[in-house]
Short mmCIF file of C-alpha atoms and ligand atoms in Angstrom, two decimals:
data_model
loop_
_atom_site.label_atom_id
_atom_site.label_comp_id
_atom_site.label_asym_id
_atom_site.label_seq_id
_atom_site.Cartn_x
_atom_site.Cartn_y
_atom_site.Cartn_z
CA MET A 1 81.80 85.59 64.06
CA SER A 2 82.44 88.94 65.71
CA GLU A 3 85.60 90.84 65.05
CA THR A 4 87.94 91.96 67.81
CA ILE A 5 90.41 94.44 66.42
CA PRO A 6 93.00 95.00 69.11
CA PRO A 7 93.32 98.65 70.26
CA PRO A 8 96.62 100.32 69.31
CA LEU A 9 99.46 99.13 71.50
CA ALA A 10 100.61 101.48 74.23
CA PRO A 11 103.78 103.32 73.11
CA TRP A 12 106.07 101.42 75.51
CA LEU A 13 104.65 98.09 74.29
CA GLN A 14 105.01 99.19 70.69
CA ALA A 15 108.70 99.89 71.32
CA GLN A 16 109.13 96.41 72.83
CA LEU A 17 107.30 94.83 69.90
CA GLY A 18 109.80 96.42 67.53
CA GLU A 19 112.69 94.92 69.51
CA LEU A 20 111.10 91.48 69.76
CA LEU A 21 110.40 91.32 66.03
CA GLN A 22 114.13 91.36 65.45
CA GLN A 23 114.71 88.28 67.57
CA ARG A 24 115.09 84.91 65.94
CA GLY A 25 114.42 82.42 68.74
CA HIS A 26 111.51 80.04 68.29
CA ALA A 27 110.28 80.26 71.88
CA LEU A 28 109.82 83.52 73.68
CA LEU A 29 108.76 84.10 77.26
CA LEU A 30 107.20 87.48 78.06
CA SER A 31 107.63 87.86 81.76
CA GLY A 32 106.72 90.44 84.36
CA PRO A 33 104.15 91.24 87.02
CA SER A 34 100.50 91.38 85.98
CA GLY A 35 99.06 94.46 84.36
CA LEU A 36 102.09 95.39 82.25
CA GLY A 37 100.58 94.21 78.97
CA GLN A 38 101.84 90.66 78.41
CA TYR A 39 98.72 89.57 76.57
CA PRO A 40 98.38 92.51 74.14
CA LEU A 41 102.10 92.28 73.40
CA ALA A 42 101.96 88.51 72.86
CA LEU A 43 98.98 88.85 70.53
CA ALA A 44 100.59 91.70 68.59
CA LEU A 45 103.68 89.56 68.17
CA ALA A 46 101.68 86.55 66.93
CA ARG A 47 99.74 88.82 64.56
CA ALA A 48 102.99 90.28 63.18
CA TRP A 49 104.65 86.88 62.75
CA LEU A 50 101.66 85.56 60.81
CA CYS A 51 100.91 88.75 58.85
CA GLU A 52 101.22 88.65 55.04
CA ALA A 53 102.65 92.17 54.82
CA PRO A 54 104.34 92.91 58.15
CA THR A 55 106.35 96.08 58.78
CA PRO A 56 109.18 96.53 61.29
CA GLN A 57 106.49 97.98 63.58
CA GLY A 58 104.25 94.92 63.43
CA ALA A 59 101.25 93.47 61.59
CA CYS A 60 99.61 95.38 58.73
CA GLY A 61 96.14 95.00 60.23
CA HIS A 62 94.47 94.62 56.82
CA CYS A 63 95.52 91.33 55.24
CA ALA A 64 93.59 88.08 55.32
CA SER A 65 95.82 86.75 58.09
CA CYS A 66 95.30 89.78 60.34
CA HIS A 67 91.57 89.56 59.69
CA ALA A 68 91.53 85.84 60.51
CA ILE A 69 93.12 86.59 63.87
CA ASP A 70 90.66 89.41 64.56
CA VAL A 71 87.74 87.03 63.98
CA ARG A 72 89.52 84.34 66.03
CA THR A 73 89.64 81.76 63.26
CA HIS A 74 93.27 81.72 62.12
CA PRO A 75 94.18 78.10 61.31
CA ASP A 76 97.87 78.65 62.07
CA LEU A 77 97.41 80.21 65.49
CA CYS A 78 96.76 78.09 68.56
CA VAL A 79 95.86 80.04 71.69
CA LEU A 80 96.26 78.10 74.89
CA MET A 81 94.52 79.73 77.86
CA PRO A 82 92.37 78.79 80.82
CA GLU A 83 88.79 78.33 79.61
CA THR A 84 87.55 81.20 81.77
CA LEU A 85 89.95 83.53 79.99
CA SER A 86 89.16 82.18 76.52
CA LEU A 87 85.51 82.99 77.15
CA GLU A 88 86.38 86.46 78.44
CA LEU A 89 88.70 87.33 75.55
CA GLY A 90 86.55 85.75 72.84
CA TRP A 91 88.75 82.80 71.84
CA PRO A 92 86.71 79.78 70.80
CA LEU A 93 86.80 76.60 72.87
CA ASP A 94 86.61 73.22 71.23
CA GLU A 95 83.03 72.26 70.48
CA ARG A 96 82.71 69.54 73.07
CA THR A 97 84.03 71.70 75.91
CA GLN A 98 81.81 74.60 74.83
CA GLU A 99 78.77 72.32 74.85
CA ARG A 100 79.56 70.83 78.24
CA ILE A 101 80.04 74.28 79.75
CA GLU A 102 76.77 75.52 78.23
CA LYS A 103 74.91 72.50 79.58
CA LYS A 104 76.58 73.18 82.94
CA GLU A 105 78.05 69.67 83.00
CA VAL A 106 81.44 71.20 83.75
CA LYS A 107 82.63 74.58 84.95
CA ALA A 108 84.97 76.60 82.76
CA SER A 109 88.44 75.83 84.06
CA ARG A 110 90.70 78.48 85.55
CA GLN A 111 93.72 76.35 84.70
CA ILE A 112 95.11 75.30 81.33
CA ARG A 113 93.98 71.70 81.10
CA VAL A 114 96.30 68.93 80.02
CA GLU A 115 93.82 68.04 77.25
CA ALA A 116 94.27 71.53 75.82
CA ALA A 117 98.05 71.17 76.01
CA ARG A 118 97.76 67.86 74.12
CA ALA A 119 95.62 69.57 71.49
CA ALA A 120 98.33 72.24 71.14
CA VAL A 121 100.94 69.55 70.58
CA ALA A 122 98.71 67.96 67.94
CA PHE A 123 98.35 71.40 66.32
CA THR A 124 102.11 71.69 65.97
CA GLN A 125 102.20 68.34 64.19
CA LEU A 126 99.56 69.20 61.59
CA THR A 127 100.69 69.70 58.04
CA ARG A 128 100.66 73.39 57.42
CA SER A 129 97.42 74.94 56.37
CA ARG A 130 97.77 78.60 55.50
CA GLY A 131 101.24 80.05 55.56
CA ASP A 132 104.76 78.90 56.33
CA LEU A 133 104.57 79.39 60.04
CA ARG A 134 102.39 78.27 62.90
CA VAL A 135 102.25 80.00 66.27
CA VAL A 136 101.30 78.75 69.72
CA LEU A 137 100.43 81.48 72.21
CA ILE A 138 100.21 80.42 75.86
CA HIS A 139 98.75 82.88 78.33
CA PRO A 140 99.25 82.93 81.24
CA ALA A 141 101.76 80.11 81.08
CA GLU A 142 101.81 79.62 84.86
CA ARG A 143 98.24 78.36 84.68
CA MET A 144 99.52 75.11 83.21
CA ASN A 145 99.88 72.42 85.83
CA HIS A 146 102.96 70.18 85.74
CA GLU A 147 101.25 67.60 83.58
CA ALA A 148 100.21 70.18 80.97
CA ALA A 149 103.66 71.78 81.02
CA ASN A 150 105.39 68.42 80.66
CA THR A 151 103.15 67.60 77.71
CA LEU A 152 104.51 70.65 75.92
CA LEU A 153 108.17 70.32 76.87
CA LYS A 154 109.35 68.10 74.07
CA THR A 155 107.51 70.06 71.39
CA LEU A 156 108.92 73.26 72.77
CA GLU A 157 112.42 71.84 72.54
CA GLU A 158 112.17 70.23 69.12
CA PRO A 159 109.16 71.58 67.29
CA ALA A 160 108.24 69.75 64.09
CA GLY A 161 108.62 72.32 61.34
CA ALA A 162 108.20 76.08 61.46
CA ILE A 163 106.59 76.71 64.81
CA ARG A 164 107.04 79.63 67.17
CA PHE A 165 105.93 79.79 70.75
CA ILE A 166 105.03 82.82 72.83
CA LEU A 167 104.61 82.14 76.50
CA SER A 168 103.29 85.03 78.47
CA SER A 169 103.57 84.95 82.22
CA GLU A 170 102.68 87.04 85.22
CA ALA A 171 104.52 84.68 87.57
CA ALA A 172 107.43 83.16 85.65
CA HIS A 173 108.94 81.80 88.88
CA GLN A 174 106.03 79.35 88.99
CA LEU A 175 106.92 77.84 85.61
CA LEU A 176 108.82 74.58 85.39
CA PRO A 177 112.52 75.50 85.17
CA THR A 178 112.83 73.11 82.22
CA LEU A 179 110.13 75.09 80.42
CA ARG A 180 111.72 78.44 81.25
CA SER A 181 115.16 77.35 80.12
CA ARG A 182 113.88 76.51 76.64
CA CYS A 183 112.65 80.07 76.08
CA GLN A 184 114.30 83.40 75.45
CA THR A 185 112.99 85.60 78.23
CA HIS A 186 111.89 89.15 77.69
CA GLY A 187 111.17 91.11 80.86
CA LEU A 188 108.31 93.53 80.32
CA ARG A 189 109.30 97.12 80.79
CA TRP A 190 107.58 99.16 83.46
CA PRO A 191 106.31 102.44 81.95
CA THR A 192 107.05 105.70 83.73
CA PRO A 193 104.10 107.84 84.87
CA GLN A 194 105.13 110.33 82.15
CA GLU A 195 104.38 107.59 79.62
CA SER A 196 101.39 105.95 81.21
CA LEU A 197 99.41 109.00 82.37
CA PRO A 198 98.86 110.57 78.93
CA TRP A 199 98.09 107.11 77.53
CA LEU A 200 95.56 106.41 80.25
CA ARG A 201 93.89 109.80 79.78
CA GLU A 202 93.69 109.27 76.04
CA ARG A 203 92.14 105.82 76.46
CA THR A 204 89.60 106.95 79.06
CA GLY A 205 89.09 110.69 78.62
CA ALA A 206 89.74 111.12 82.37
CA GLU A 207 90.89 114.28 84.14
CA PRO A 208 94.54 114.21 85.24
CA ASP A 209 93.73 113.79 88.95
CA THR A 210 91.41 110.88 88.33
CA ALA A 211 93.87 109.17 86.01
CA ARG A 212 96.59 109.62 88.63
CA VAL A 213 94.43 107.92 91.27
CA TRP A 214 93.72 104.99 88.93
CA LEU A 215 97.41 104.56 88.26
CA ALA A 216 98.27 104.75 91.94
CA ALA A 217 95.50 102.29 92.83
CA ALA A 218 96.99 100.00 90.18
CA GLY A 219 100.49 100.38 91.61
CA GLY A 220 101.61 101.88 88.29
CA ARG A 221 100.48 98.93 86.17
CA PRO A 222 98.66 100.36 83.15
CA ASP A 223 96.34 97.44 82.39
CA ASP A 224 95.20 97.36 86.00
CA ALA A 225 94.64 101.13 85.84
CA LEU A 226 92.33 100.55 82.87
CA GLU A 227 90.44 98.04 84.97
CA TRP A 228 89.92 100.70 87.64
CA ALA A 229 88.76 103.09 84.92
CA ARG A 230 86.27 100.49 83.72
CA LEU A 231 84.96 100.17 87.27
CA GLY A 232 84.72 103.95 87.46
CA LEU A 233 86.80 104.20 90.63
CA ASP A 234 86.11 107.56 92.19
CA ALA A 235 89.09 109.52 93.54
CA ARG A 236 87.19 110.52 96.70
CA LEU A 237 86.17 106.96 97.39
CA TRP A 238 89.79 105.77 97.10
CA SER A 239 91.05 108.45 99.47
CA ALA A 240 88.33 107.67 102.04
CA LEU A 241 88.82 103.91 101.78
CA PRO A 242 91.71 103.36 104.25
CA GLN A 243 89.84 105.04 107.10
CA ALA A 244 86.62 103.21 106.21
CA VAL A 245 88.45 99.87 106.25
CA ALA A 246 89.95 100.69 109.63
CA ARG A 247 86.39 101.16 110.91
CA GLY A 248 85.47 97.77 109.43
CA ASP A 249 83.28 99.38 106.79
CA LEU A 250 83.96 97.73 103.43
CA SER A 251 80.67 98.74 101.84
CA ALA A 252 82.37 100.99 99.28
CA MET A 253 83.89 97.85 97.75
CA ALA A 254 80.64 95.87 97.68
CA ASP A 255 80.42 95.72 93.86
CA TRP A 256 84.03 94.92 93.08
CA GLY A 257 84.14 91.15 93.25
CA ALA A 258 85.99 89.16 95.87
CA THR A 259 89.38 89.10 94.15
CA LEU A 260 89.59 92.85 93.79
CA GLN A 261 88.26 93.39 97.32
CA LEU A 262 91.02 91.21 98.72
CA GLN A 263 93.68 92.78 96.54
CA THR A 264 92.62 96.18 97.81
CA LEU A 265 92.93 95.04 101.43
CA GLN A 266 96.35 93.63 100.57
CA LYS A 267 97.36 96.97 99.07
CA LEU A 268 96.26 98.79 102.18
CA CYS A 269 98.14 96.33 104.34
CA HIS A 270 101.23 96.80 102.16
CA ASP A 271 101.05 100.58 102.47
CA LEU A 272 100.59 100.42 106.24
CA MET A 273 103.63 98.16 106.50
CA ALA A 274 105.59 100.59 104.35
CA SER A 275 104.60 103.57 106.44
CA ARG A 276 105.35 101.59 109.61
CA VAL A 277 109.00 101.33 108.52
CA GLY A 278 109.09 104.90 107.25
CA ALA A 279 108.83 104.08 103.52
CA ALA A 280 106.48 105.82 101.10
CA PRO A 281 103.13 104.12 100.47
CA ARG A 282 102.55 102.93 96.94
CA PHE A 283 98.81 102.70 96.39
CA PHE A 284 97.28 105.24 98.76
CA ASP A 285 98.23 108.78 99.70
CA ALA A 286 100.14 108.83 102.99
CA ALA A 287 97.74 111.51 104.30
CA HIS A 288 94.79 109.15 103.90
CA LEU A 289 96.21 106.20 105.85
CA PRO A 290 95.12 105.41 109.40
CA LYS A 291 97.80 105.14 112.06
CA PRO A 292 99.55 101.82 111.38
CA PRO A 293 99.31 99.15 114.10
CA PRO A 294 102.43 97.23 115.22
CA MET A 295 104.23 95.28 112.50
CA ARG A 296 103.31 91.95 114.09
CA ALA A 297 99.60 92.66 113.69
CA LEU A 298 100.12 93.75 110.10
CA SER A 299 102.18 90.65 109.25
CA GLN A 300 99.51 88.43 110.72
CA TRP A 301 96.82 90.24 108.72
CA ALA A 302 98.93 90.04 105.54
CA ARG A 303 99.35 86.26 106.00
CA GLU A 304 95.62 85.78 106.48
CA LEU A 305 94.78 87.89 103.44
CA GLY A 306 97.24 85.89 101.35
CA GLU A 307 95.75 82.63 102.57
CA THR A 308 92.19 83.84 101.87
CA ALA A 309 93.20 85.07 98.41
CA ARG A 310 94.18 81.53 97.47
CA HIS A 311 90.71 80.21 98.14
CA VAL A 312 88.54 83.13 97.17
CA GLU A 313 87.48 81.98 93.74
CA HIS A 314 84.04 80.75 94.69
CA PRO A 315 82.48 83.25 97.05
CA PHE A 316 79.09 81.80 97.90
CA HIS A 317 78.07 84.44 100.41
CA ALA A 318 79.76 87.57 99.16
CA PRO A 319 78.06 90.14 101.45
CA LEU A 320 78.62 88.01 104.56
CA MET A 321 82.23 87.46 103.58
CA LEU A 322 82.79 91.16 103.09
CA GLN A 323 81.35 91.82 106.53
CA ALA A 324 83.70 89.25 108.05
CA TRP A 325 86.70 90.76 106.27
CA GLY A 326 85.64 94.18 107.52
CA ALA A 327 85.46 92.94 111.11
CA ARG A 328 88.89 91.35 110.75
CA ALA A 329 90.36 94.55 109.26
CA ARG A 330 89.02 96.53 112.19
CA THR A 331 90.69 94.27 114.75
CA ALA A 332 93.90 94.07 112.71
CA LEU A 333 94.12 97.85 112.61
CA GLY A 334 93.46 98.03 116.32
CA VAL A 335 90.18 99.90 116.25
CA ALA A 336 87.76 98.88 118.97
CA PRO A 337 84.51 97.28 117.73
CA ALA A 338 81.68 99.76 117.38
CA ARG A 339 79.08 99.50 120.14
CA ASN A 340 75.69 98.31 119.05
CA SER A 341 73.47 101.30 118.57
CA PRO A 342 70.72 101.47 121.18
ZN1 LIG B 401 98.52 91.66 58.06
#
């Protein structure tokens, strides 16, 4: 089994970990927009709670318990995630699900299935196996449908024995209010650029200008900035993108995957709306934006992008789709269609 030692926590997450370790509640909700580090913080917290020699700063990183988490086999930790995410982050699925996915009988689910929630409840009712405490980590909690959430409610309210829950969420407003009200909520802190820039440069070895573009493209969310770093986003490409989109040319985004392509269009639309009302853009440099069309056209485009984003998970004809989105962007931004070349 391969080992996944988590990278050191970012300084602002480390500070929050220290605060959270002093709290006594048995159910904690880490809440905030995506990209602020919910998952690494939740995992660090679980690791510290279960560690055999924890310090006020967190887990020791060396004991048998820490090792068991790093090789994903800790008997007292139950990680509840969508199957797609479990596969991505290296958490084992139950054998039967794994087999069915491998045989292509079922697709890995993007939601947290009710069966998995039932298994988590069963986990909390086991007699203890390793230490005094068992931990259930749910990430992202909003991927539980109502049935899965309801399955967990009672256990969350009256856990049998020493159980602690960490729910991590990027959209806490989507959680059942009954679920939310049973948790102590911790709002993730937004790092300042003075904190996140040096951290990003250290993690990636990037030049300051490049790191700044990644952070801007991520709207200041450090985990999303790392994702841009991983994709190798080029500063020149990002600055040329708004004008290219206005011409209907989305080819620079061809390798990004549909979700990121759409998010980028949404960011551009956001910035054009901001500049339309005289506010500062957030993701792109104001100097790189095309002239914004009337607000009505932008609102209409924003609605369509939002609608498309909800259904974009299975892009069967990615290049064709990108072309269509490009054509739509061009009309939304009021640029006349290019004439066919002779
Ligand atoms: Zn330890």
